[in-house]
PDB file of C-alpha atoms in Angstrom:
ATOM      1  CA  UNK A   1       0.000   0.000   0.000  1.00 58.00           C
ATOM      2  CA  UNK A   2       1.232   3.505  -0.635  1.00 66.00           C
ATOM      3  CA  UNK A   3       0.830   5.708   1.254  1.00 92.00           C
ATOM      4  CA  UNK A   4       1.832   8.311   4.748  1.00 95.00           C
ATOM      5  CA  UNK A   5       2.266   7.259   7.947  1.00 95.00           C
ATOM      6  CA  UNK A   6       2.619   9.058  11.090  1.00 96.00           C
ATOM      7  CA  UNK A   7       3.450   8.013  14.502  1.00 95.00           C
ATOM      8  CA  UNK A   8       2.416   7.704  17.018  1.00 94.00           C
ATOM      9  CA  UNK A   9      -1.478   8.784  17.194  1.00 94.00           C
ATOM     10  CA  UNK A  10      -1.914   9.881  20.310  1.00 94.00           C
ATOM     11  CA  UNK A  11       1.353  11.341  22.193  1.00 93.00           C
ATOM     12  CA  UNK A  12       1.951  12.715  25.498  1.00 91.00           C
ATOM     13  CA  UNK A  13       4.166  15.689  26.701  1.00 88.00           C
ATOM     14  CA  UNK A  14       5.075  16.883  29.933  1.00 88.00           C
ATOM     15  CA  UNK A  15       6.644  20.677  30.365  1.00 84.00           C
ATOM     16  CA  UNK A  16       9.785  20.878  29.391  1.00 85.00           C
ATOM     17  CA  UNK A  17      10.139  18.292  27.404  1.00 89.00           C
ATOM     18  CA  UNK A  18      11.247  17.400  23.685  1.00 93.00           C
ATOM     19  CA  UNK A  19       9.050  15.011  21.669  1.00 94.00           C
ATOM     20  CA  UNK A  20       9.668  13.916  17.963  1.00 96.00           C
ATOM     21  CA  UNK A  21       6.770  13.393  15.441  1.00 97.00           C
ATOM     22  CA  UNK A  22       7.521  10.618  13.116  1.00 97.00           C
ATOM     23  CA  UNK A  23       6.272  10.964   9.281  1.00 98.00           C
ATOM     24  CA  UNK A  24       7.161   8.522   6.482  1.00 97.00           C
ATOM     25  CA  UNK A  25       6.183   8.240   2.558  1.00 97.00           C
ATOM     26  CA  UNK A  26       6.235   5.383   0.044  1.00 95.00           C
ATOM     27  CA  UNK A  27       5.025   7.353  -2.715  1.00 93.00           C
ATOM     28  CA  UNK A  28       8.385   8.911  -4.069  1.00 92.00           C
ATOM     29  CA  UNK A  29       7.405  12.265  -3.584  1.00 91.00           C
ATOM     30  CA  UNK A  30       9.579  14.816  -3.410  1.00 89.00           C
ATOM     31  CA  UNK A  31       8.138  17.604  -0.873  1.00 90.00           C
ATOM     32  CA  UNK A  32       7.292  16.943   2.450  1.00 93.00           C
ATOM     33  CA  UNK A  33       5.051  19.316   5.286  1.00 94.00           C
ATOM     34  CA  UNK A  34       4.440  19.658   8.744  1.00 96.00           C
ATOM     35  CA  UNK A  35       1.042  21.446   9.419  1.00 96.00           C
ATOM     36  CA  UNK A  36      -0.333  22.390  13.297  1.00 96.00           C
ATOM     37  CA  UNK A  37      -4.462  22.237  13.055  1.00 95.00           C
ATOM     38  CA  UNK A  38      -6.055  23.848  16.358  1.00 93.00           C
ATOM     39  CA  UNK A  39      -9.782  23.922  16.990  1.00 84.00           C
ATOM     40  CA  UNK A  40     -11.626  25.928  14.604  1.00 76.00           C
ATOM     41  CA  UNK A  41      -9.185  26.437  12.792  1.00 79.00           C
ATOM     42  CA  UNK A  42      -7.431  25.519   9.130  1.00 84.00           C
ATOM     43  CA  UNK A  43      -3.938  24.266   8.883  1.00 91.00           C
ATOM     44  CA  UNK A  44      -1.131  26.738   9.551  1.00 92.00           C
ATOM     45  CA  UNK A  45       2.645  25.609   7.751  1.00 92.00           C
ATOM     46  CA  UNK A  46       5.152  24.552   9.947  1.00 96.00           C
ATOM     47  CA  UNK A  47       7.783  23.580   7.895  1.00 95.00           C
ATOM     48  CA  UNK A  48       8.363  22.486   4.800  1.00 93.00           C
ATOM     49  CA  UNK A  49      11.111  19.940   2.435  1.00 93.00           C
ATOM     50  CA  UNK A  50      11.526  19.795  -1.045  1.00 88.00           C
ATOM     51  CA  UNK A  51      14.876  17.906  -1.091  1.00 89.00           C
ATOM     52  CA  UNK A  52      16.985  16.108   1.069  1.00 93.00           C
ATOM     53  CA  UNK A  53      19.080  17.910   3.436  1.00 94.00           C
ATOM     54  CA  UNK A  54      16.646  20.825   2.952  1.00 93.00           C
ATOM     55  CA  UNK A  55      13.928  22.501   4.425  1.00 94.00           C
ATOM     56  CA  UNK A  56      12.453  25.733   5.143  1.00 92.00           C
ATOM     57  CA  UNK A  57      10.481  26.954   7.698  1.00 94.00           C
ATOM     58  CA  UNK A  58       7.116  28.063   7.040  1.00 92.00           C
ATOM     59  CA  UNK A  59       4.359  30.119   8.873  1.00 89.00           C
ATOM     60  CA  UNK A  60       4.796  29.007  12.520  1.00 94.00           C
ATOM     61  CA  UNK A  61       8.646  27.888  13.024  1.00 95.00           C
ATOM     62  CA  UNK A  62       9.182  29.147  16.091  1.00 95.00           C
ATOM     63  CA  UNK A  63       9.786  26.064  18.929  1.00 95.00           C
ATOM     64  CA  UNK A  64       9.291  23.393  16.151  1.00 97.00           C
ATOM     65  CA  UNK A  65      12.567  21.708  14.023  1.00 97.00           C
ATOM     66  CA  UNK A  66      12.992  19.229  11.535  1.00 97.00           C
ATOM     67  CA  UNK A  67      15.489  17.106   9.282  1.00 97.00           C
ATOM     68  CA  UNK A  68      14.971  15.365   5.831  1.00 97.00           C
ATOM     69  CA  UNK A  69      17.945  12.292   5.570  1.00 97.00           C
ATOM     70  CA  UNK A  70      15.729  10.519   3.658  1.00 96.00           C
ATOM     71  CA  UNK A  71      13.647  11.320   0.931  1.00 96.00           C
ATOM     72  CA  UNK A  72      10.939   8.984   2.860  1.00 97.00           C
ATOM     73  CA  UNK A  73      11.089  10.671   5.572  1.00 97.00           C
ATOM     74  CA  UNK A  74      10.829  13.820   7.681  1.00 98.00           C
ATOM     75  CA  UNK A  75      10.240  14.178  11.059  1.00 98.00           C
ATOM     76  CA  UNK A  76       8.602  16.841  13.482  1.00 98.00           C
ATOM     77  CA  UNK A  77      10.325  18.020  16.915  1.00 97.00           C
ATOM     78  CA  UNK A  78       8.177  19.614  19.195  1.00 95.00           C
ATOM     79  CA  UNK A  79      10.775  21.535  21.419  1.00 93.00           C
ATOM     80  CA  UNK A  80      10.432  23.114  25.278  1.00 87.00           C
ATOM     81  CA  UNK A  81      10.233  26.298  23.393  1.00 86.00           C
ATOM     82  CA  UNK A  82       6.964  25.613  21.611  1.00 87.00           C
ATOM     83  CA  UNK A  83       4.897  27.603  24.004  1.00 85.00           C
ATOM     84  CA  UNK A  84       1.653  26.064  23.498  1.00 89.00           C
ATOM     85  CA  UNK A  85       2.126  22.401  21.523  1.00 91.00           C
ATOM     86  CA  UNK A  86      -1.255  20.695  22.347  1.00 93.00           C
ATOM     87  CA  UNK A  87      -2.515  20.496  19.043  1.00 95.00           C
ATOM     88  CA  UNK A  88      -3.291  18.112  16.084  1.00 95.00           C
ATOM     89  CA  UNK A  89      -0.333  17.587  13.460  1.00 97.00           C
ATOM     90  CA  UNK A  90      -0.184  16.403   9.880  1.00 96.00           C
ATOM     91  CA  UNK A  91       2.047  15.987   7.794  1.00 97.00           C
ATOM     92  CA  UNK A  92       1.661  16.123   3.939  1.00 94.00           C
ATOM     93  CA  UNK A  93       3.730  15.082   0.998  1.00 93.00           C
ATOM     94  CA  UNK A  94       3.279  16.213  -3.145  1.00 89.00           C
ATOM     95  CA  UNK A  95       5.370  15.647  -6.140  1.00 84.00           C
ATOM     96  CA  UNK A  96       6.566  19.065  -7.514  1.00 75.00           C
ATOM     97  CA  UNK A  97       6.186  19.430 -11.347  1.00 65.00           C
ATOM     98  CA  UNK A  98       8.757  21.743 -11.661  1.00 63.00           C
ATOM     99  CA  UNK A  99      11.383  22.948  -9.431  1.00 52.00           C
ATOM    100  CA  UNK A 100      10.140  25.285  -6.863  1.00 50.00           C
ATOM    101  CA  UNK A 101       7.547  26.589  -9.175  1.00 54.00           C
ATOM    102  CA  UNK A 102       4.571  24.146  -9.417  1.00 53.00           C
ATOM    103  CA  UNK A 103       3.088  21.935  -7.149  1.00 60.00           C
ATOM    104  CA  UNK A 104       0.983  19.459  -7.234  1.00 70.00           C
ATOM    105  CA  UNK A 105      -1.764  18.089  -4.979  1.00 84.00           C
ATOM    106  CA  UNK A 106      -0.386  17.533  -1.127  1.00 89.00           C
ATOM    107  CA  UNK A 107      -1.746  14.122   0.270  1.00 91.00           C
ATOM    108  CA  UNK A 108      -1.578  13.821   4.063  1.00 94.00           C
ATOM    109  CA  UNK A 109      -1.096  11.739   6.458  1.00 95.00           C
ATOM    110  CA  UNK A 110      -3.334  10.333   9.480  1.00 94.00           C
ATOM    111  CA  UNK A 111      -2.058  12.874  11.763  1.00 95.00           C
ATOM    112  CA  UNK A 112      -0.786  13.012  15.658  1.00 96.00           C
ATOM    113  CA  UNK A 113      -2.551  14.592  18.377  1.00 95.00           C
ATOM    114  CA  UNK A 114       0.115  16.080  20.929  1.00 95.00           C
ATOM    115  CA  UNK A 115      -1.130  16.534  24.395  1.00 93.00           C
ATOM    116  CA  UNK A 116       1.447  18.890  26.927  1.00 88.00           C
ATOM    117  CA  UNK A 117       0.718  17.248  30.958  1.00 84.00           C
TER     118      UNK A 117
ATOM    119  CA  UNK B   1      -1.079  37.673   0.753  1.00 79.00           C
ATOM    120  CA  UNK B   2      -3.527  35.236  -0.255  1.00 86.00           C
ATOM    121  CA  UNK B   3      -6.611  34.296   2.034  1.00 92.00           C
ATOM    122  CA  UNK B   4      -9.195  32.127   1.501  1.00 95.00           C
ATOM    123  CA  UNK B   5     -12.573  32.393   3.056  1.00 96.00           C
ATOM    124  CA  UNK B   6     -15.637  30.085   4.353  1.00 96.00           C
ATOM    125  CA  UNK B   7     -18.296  32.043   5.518  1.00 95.00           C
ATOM    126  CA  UNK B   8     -21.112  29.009   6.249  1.00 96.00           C
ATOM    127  CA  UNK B   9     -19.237  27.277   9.761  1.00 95.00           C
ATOM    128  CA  UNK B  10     -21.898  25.106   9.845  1.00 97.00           C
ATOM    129  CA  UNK B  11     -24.404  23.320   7.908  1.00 97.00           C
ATOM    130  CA  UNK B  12     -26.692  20.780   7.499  1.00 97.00           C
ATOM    131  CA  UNK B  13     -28.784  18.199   4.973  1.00 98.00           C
ATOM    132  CA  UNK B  14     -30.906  15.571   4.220  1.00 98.00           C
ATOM    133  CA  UNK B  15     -29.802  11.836   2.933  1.00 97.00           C
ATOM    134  CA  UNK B  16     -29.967  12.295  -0.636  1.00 97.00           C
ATOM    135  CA  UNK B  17     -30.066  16.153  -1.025  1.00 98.00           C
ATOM    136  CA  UNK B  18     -27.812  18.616  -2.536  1.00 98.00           C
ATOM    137  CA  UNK B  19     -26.153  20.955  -0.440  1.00 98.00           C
ATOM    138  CA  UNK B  20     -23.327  23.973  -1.909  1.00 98.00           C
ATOM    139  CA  UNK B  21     -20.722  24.402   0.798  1.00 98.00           C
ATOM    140  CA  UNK B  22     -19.343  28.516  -0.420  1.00 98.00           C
ATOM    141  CA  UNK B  23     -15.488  29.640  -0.300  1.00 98.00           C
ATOM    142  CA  UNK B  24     -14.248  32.537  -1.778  1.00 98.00           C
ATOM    143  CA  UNK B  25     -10.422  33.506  -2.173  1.00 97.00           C
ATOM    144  CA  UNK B  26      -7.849  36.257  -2.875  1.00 95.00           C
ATOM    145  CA  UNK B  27      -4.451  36.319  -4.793  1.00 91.00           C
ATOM    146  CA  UNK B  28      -2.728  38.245  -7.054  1.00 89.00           C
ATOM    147  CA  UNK B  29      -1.300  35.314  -8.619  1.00 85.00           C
ATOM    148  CA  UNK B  30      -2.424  34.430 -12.573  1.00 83.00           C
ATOM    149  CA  UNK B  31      -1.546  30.626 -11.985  1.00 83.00           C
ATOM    150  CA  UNK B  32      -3.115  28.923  -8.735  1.00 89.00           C
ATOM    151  CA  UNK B  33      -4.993  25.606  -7.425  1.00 90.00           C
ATOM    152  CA  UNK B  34      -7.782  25.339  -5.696  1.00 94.00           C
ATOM    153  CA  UNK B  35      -8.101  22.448  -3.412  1.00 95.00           C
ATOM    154  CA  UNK B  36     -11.530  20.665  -1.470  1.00 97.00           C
ATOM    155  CA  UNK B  37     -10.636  18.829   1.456  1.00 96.00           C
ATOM    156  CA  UNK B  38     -12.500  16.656   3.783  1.00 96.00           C
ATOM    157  CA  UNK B  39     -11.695  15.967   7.127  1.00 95.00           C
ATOM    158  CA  UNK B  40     -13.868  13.003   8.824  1.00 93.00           C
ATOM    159  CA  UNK B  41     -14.211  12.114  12.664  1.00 89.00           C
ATOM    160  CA  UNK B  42     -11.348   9.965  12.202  1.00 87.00           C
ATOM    161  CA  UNK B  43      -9.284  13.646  11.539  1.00 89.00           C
ATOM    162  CA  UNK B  44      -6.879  12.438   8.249  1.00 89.00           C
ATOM    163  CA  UNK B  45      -7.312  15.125   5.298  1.00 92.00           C
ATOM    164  CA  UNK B  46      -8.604  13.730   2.657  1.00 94.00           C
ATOM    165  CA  UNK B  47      -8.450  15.408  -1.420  1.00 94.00           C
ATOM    166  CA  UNK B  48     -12.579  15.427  -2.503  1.00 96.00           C
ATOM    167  CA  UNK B  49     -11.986  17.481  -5.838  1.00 95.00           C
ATOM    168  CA  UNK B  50      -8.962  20.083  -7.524  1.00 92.00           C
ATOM    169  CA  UNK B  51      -9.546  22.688  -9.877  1.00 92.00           C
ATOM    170  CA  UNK B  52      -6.448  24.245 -12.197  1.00 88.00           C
ATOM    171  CA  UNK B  53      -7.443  28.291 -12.242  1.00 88.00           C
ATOM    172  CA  UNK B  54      -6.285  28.257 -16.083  1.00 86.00           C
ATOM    173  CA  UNK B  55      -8.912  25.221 -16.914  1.00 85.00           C
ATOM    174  CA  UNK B  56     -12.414  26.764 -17.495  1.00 84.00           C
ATOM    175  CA  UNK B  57     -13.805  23.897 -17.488  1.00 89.00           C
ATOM    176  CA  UNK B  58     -15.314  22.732 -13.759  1.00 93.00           C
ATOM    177  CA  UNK B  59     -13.970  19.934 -11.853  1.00 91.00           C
ATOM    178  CA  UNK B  60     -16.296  17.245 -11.293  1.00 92.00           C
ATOM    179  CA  UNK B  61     -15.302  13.829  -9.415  1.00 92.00           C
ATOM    180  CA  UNK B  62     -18.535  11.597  -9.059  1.00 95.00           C
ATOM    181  CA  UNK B  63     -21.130  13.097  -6.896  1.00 97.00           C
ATOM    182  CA  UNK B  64     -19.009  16.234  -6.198  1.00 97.00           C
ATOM    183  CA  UNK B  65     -18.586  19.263  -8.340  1.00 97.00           C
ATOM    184  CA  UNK B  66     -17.181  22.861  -7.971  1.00 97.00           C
ATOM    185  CA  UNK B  67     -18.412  26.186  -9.124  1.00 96.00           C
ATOM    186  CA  UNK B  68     -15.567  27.895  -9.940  1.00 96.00           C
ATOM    187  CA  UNK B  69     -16.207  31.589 -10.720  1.00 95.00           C
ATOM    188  CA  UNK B  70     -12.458  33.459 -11.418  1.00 93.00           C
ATOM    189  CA  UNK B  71     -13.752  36.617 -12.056  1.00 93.00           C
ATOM    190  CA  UNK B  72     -15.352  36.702  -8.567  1.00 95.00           C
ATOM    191  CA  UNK B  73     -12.788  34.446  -6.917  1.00 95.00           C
ATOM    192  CA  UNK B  74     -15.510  32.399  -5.706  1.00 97.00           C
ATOM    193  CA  UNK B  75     -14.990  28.470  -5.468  1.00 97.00           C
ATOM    194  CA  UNK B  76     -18.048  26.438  -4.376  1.00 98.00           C
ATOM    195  CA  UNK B  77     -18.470  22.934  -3.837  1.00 98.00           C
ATOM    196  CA  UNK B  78     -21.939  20.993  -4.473  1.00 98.00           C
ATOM    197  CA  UNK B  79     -22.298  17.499  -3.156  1.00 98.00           C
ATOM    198  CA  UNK B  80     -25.234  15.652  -4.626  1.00 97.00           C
ATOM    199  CA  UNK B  81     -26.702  12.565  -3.418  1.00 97.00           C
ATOM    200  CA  UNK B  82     -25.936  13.597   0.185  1.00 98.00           C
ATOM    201  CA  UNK B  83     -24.859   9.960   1.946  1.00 97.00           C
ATOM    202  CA  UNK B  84     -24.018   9.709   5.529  1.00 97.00           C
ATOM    203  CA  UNK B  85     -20.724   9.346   5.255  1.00 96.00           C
ATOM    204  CA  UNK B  86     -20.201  12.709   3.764  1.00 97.00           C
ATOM    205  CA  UNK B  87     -20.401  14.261   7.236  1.00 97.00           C
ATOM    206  CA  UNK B  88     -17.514  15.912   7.833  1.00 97.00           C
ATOM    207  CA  UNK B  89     -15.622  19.096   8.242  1.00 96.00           C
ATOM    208  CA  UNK B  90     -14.697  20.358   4.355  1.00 97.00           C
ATOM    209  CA  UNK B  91     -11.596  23.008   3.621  1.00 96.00           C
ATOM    210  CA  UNK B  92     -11.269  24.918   1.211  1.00 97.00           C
ATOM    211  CA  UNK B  93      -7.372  25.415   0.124  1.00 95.00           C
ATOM    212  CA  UNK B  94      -5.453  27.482  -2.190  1.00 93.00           C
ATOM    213  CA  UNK B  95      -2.147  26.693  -3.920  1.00 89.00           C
ATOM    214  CA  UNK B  96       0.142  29.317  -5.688  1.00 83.00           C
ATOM    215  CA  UNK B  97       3.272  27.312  -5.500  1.00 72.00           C
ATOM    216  CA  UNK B  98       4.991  24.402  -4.341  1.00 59.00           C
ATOM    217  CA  UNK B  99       5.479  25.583  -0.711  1.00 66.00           C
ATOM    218  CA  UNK B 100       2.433  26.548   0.311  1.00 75.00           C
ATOM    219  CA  UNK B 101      -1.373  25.589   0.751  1.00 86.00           C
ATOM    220  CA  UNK B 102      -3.256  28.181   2.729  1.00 90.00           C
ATOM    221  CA  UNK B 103      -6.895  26.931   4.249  1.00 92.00           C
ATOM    222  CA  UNK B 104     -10.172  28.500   4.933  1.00 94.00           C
ATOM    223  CA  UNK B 105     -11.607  27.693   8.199  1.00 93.00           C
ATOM    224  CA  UNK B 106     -13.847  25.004   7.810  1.00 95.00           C
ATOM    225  CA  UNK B 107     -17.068  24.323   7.262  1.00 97.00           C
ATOM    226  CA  UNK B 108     -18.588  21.478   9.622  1.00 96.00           C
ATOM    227  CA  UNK B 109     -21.553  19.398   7.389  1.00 98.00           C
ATOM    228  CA  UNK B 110     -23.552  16.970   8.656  1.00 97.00           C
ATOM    229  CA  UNK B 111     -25.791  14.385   6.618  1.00 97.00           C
ATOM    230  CA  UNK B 112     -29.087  14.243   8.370  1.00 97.00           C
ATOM    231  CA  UNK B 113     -30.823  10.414   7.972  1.00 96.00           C
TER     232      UNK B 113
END
């Protein structure tokens, strides 16, 4: 099955602590996203990948990092600076058409739900 | 800056109905995408339908269909042949590159039986 994974589903945080956000692809694609969804709201960029050993941040950076090793995957800490973590999290992934000027559709994940104690 | 819009937080409809969920957008962009998500108890996004905003033509996958109206950067999606398991919360997204996909808020629908 192709697909996104992202694990675990449910994780728990106490103050002060780091967590990491795990996010994997089998579908070759080339860019990879974190997104934070809070209630009522849409989802707000995190970060973003496009190529291994790169990434940018995106909308909301601040207290959040991330790596890209692998083209399969790219995973989500969730540092003691994040002031207010307890949120949902997806992660996305899309082929890009051209190089940093298309995109294509982003496919995501089943998300984690991040809980701070 | 581009923003995208859902006025209609929730709504409502009977088995088998029609029901037009409304979005509306804004970019200065001449080449964009417009996305409809769903979003289901279970919380994993899910693509319903895509639109290219140089195709005229409107999107259509199965029972779901956009209204896609450039000129007044409006982007409405009509599900027909309501079924239960269209309840869910639907975004409304907007691509103008390969970094970015900015969301609406939401609109929460449920299928009534």
């Amino acid at each position: 099955d192709g697909g996104i994974t992202q694990s675990p589903k449910y994780l728990f945080r106490k103050e002060g602590q780091n967590v990491t956000l795990s996010c994997e692809q089998n579908l070759n694609h080339d860019a990879m996203y974190w997104y934070r969804q809070d209630p009522g709201q849409g989802l707000r960029l995190i970060y973003y990948s496009q190529i291994v050993n790169d990434f940018q941040k995106g909308d909301i950076a601040e207290g959040y990092s991330v790596s890209r090793e692998k083209k399969e995957s790219f995973p989500l800490t969730v540092t003691s600076a994040q002031k207010n973590p307890t949120a949902f999290y997806l992660c996305a992934s899309s082929i890009i058409v051209l190089w940093g000027q298309s995109t294509d559709t982003q496919y995501f994940g089943p998300g984690t739900r991040l809980t701070v104690l | 800056a581009q923003t995208v819009t859902q006025s209609q937080p929730e709504m409502s409809v009977q088995e088998a109905e029609t029901v037009t969920l409304s979005c509306t957008y804004d970019t200065s962009e001449s080449n964009y995408y417009l996305f409809w998500y769903k979003q289901p108890p279970s919380r994993q996004m899910i693509l319903v339908i895509r639109q290219e905003a140089y195709k005229q033509q409107n999107a259509t996958e199965n029972r779901f269909s956009v209204n896609f109206q450039k000129a007044a950067k409006s982007f409405s999606l009509k599900i027909s042949d309501s079924q239960l398991g269209d309840t869910a919360m639907y975004f409304c997204a907007l691509s103008t590159g390969a970094n970015n996909l900015f969301f609406g808020t939401g609109t929460r629908l449920t299928v009534i039986p």
